[in-house]
XYZ file of C-alpha atoms in Angstrom:
141
model
C 0.000 0.000 0.000
C 2.773 2.453 0.877
C 4.151 2.236 -2.644
C 0.924 3.785 -3.956
C 1.585 6.941 -1.946
C 5.350 7.319 -2.107
C 6.822 10.092 -4.228
C 9.234 7.407 -5.543
C 6.332 5.948 -7.485
C 4.603 9.128 -8.547
C 3.168 7.399 -11.608
C 1.368 4.789 -9.474
C 0.103 7.505 -7.162
C -1.147 9.536 -10.079
C -2.907 6.452 -11.482
C -4.760 5.944 -8.201
C -5.879 9.567 -8.135
C -6.882 9.451 -11.804
C -9.078 6.379 -11.325
C -11.409 7.864 -8.717
C -13.450 11.045 -8.524
C -13.033 11.517 -4.771
C -10.610 9.886 -2.341
C -10.652 9.867 1.455
C -7.937 7.860 3.169
C -8.477 7.172 6.873
C -6.877 4.947 9.456
C -4.191 4.355 12.024
C -1.301 5.531 9.866
C 1.147 5.020 12.749
C 3.145 8.199 12.195
C 4.706 9.610 15.364
C 6.227 12.820 16.650
C 9.899 13.302 15.835
C 10.867 13.284 19.492
C 11.930 10.098 21.226
C 11.853 11.415 24.757
C 8.586 11.467 26.716
C 10.048 13.919 29.225
C 10.559 16.412 26.398
C 6.934 15.949 25.335
C 5.707 16.454 28.899
C 7.788 19.636 29.195
C 6.465 21.309 26.065
C 2.938 19.897 25.627
C 0.238 22.462 26.340
C -3.275 20.969 26.728
C -4.727 24.394 25.876
C -2.920 24.274 22.505
C -2.588 20.542 21.775
C -1.961 21.168 18.076
C 1.171 23.249 18.775
C 3.350 20.146 18.330
C 1.960 19.226 14.902
C 5.093 20.714 13.327
C 6.999 17.761 14.815
C 4.644 15.218 13.278
C 6.279 12.704 10.907
C 3.276 12.540 8.588
C 3.039 16.306 8.285
C 6.773 16.479 7.507
C 6.529 13.668 4.922
C 3.599 15.327 3.153
C 5.255 18.757 3.197
C 8.417 17.257 1.662
C 6.417 15.260 -0.949
C 7.813 12.003 0.443
C 4.462 10.356 1.186
C 0.799 10.742 0.293
C 1.629 12.969 -2.643
C -1.370 15.107 -3.651
C -3.212 14.426 -0.380
C -4.202 17.004 2.197
C -5.278 16.953 5.800
C -7.589 19.426 7.492
C -5.911 21.409 10.296
C -5.300 19.257 13.373
C -6.721 21.072 16.395
C -7.215 18.140 18.748
C -4.914 16.370 21.225
C -2.750 13.441 20.156
C -4.839 10.340 19.505
C -2.336 7.781 20.814
C -1.069 6.494 23.378
C -3.517 6.515 26.296
C -3.963 4.236 29.251
C -7.071 2.240 28.320
C -10.231 3.527 29.942
C -8.694 6.930 30.731
C -7.653 10.271 29.296
C -4.133 9.791 30.687
C -1.214 9.527 28.304
C 0.781 6.285 28.554
C 1.926 5.801 32.138
C 3.422 2.332 31.580
C 7.147 1.698 31.926
C 7.493 2.492 28.203
C 5.940 5.992 28.585
C 5.447 6.309 24.824
C 5.435 9.772 23.297
C 1.809 10.683 22.462
C 1.213 11.160 18.746
C -1.413 11.719 16.094
C -1.391 8.219 14.635
C -5.056 8.237 13.592
C -5.652 10.433 10.563
C -7.982 11.327 7.710
C -6.415 12.480 4.430
C -8.147 13.439 1.216
C -7.447 14.324 -2.376
C -8.571 17.933 -2.646
C -10.432 17.918 -5.949
C -14.121 18.354 -5.145
C -13.757 17.787 -1.403
C -13.775 20.454 1.320
C -13.421 19.489 4.984
C -15.563 21.344 7.488
C -15.001 19.326 10.662
C -12.015 17.239 11.786
C -11.732 16.099 15.351
C -11.162 13.283 17.777
C -13.670 11.632 20.079
C -12.055 12.084 23.507
C -14.948 10.527 25.423
C -14.316 7.107 23.865
C -11.888 5.290 26.143
C -12.029 1.608 25.143
C -8.690 1.675 23.389
C -5.266 3.254 23.738
C -6.317 5.391 20.745
C -8.873 8.180 20.482
C -10.806 7.744 17.240
C -10.943 10.603 14.749
C -13.574 11.689 12.249
C -13.806 14.131 9.409
C -16.810 15.681 7.720
C -16.621 16.875 4.142
C -18.676 18.827 1.663
C -18.350 16.818 -1.553
C -19.225 17.866 -5.079
C -21.272 15.228 -6.840
């Protein structure tokens, strides 16, 4: 699947985009923040501005550098990281591993004929170590 979205295979990526009128790509894409130290995250994370760290997001950097998901966009991320929580809580990973929270769950789209108007997480769902995300779009038909 990754080969479809890599800038190394731009022709394959273009073919995928050319074969569909509208594309929305959603899932646990497993991209992380470019910091390996949880203490650093805890020092600079501001719950009042959870999106302030999006500049350190691997997916955002890959898209901006045309290294992945060429021709795809993402609505502005204005919600807290969606991974890694202690199950059943709103507490970031408190296990021995103390993983750096990240936006692993994402919704991307090919811009032609699609305009996002809502993109958020569902913080009240606590059954997983992830917070699910959703996006709403106006779509030309």
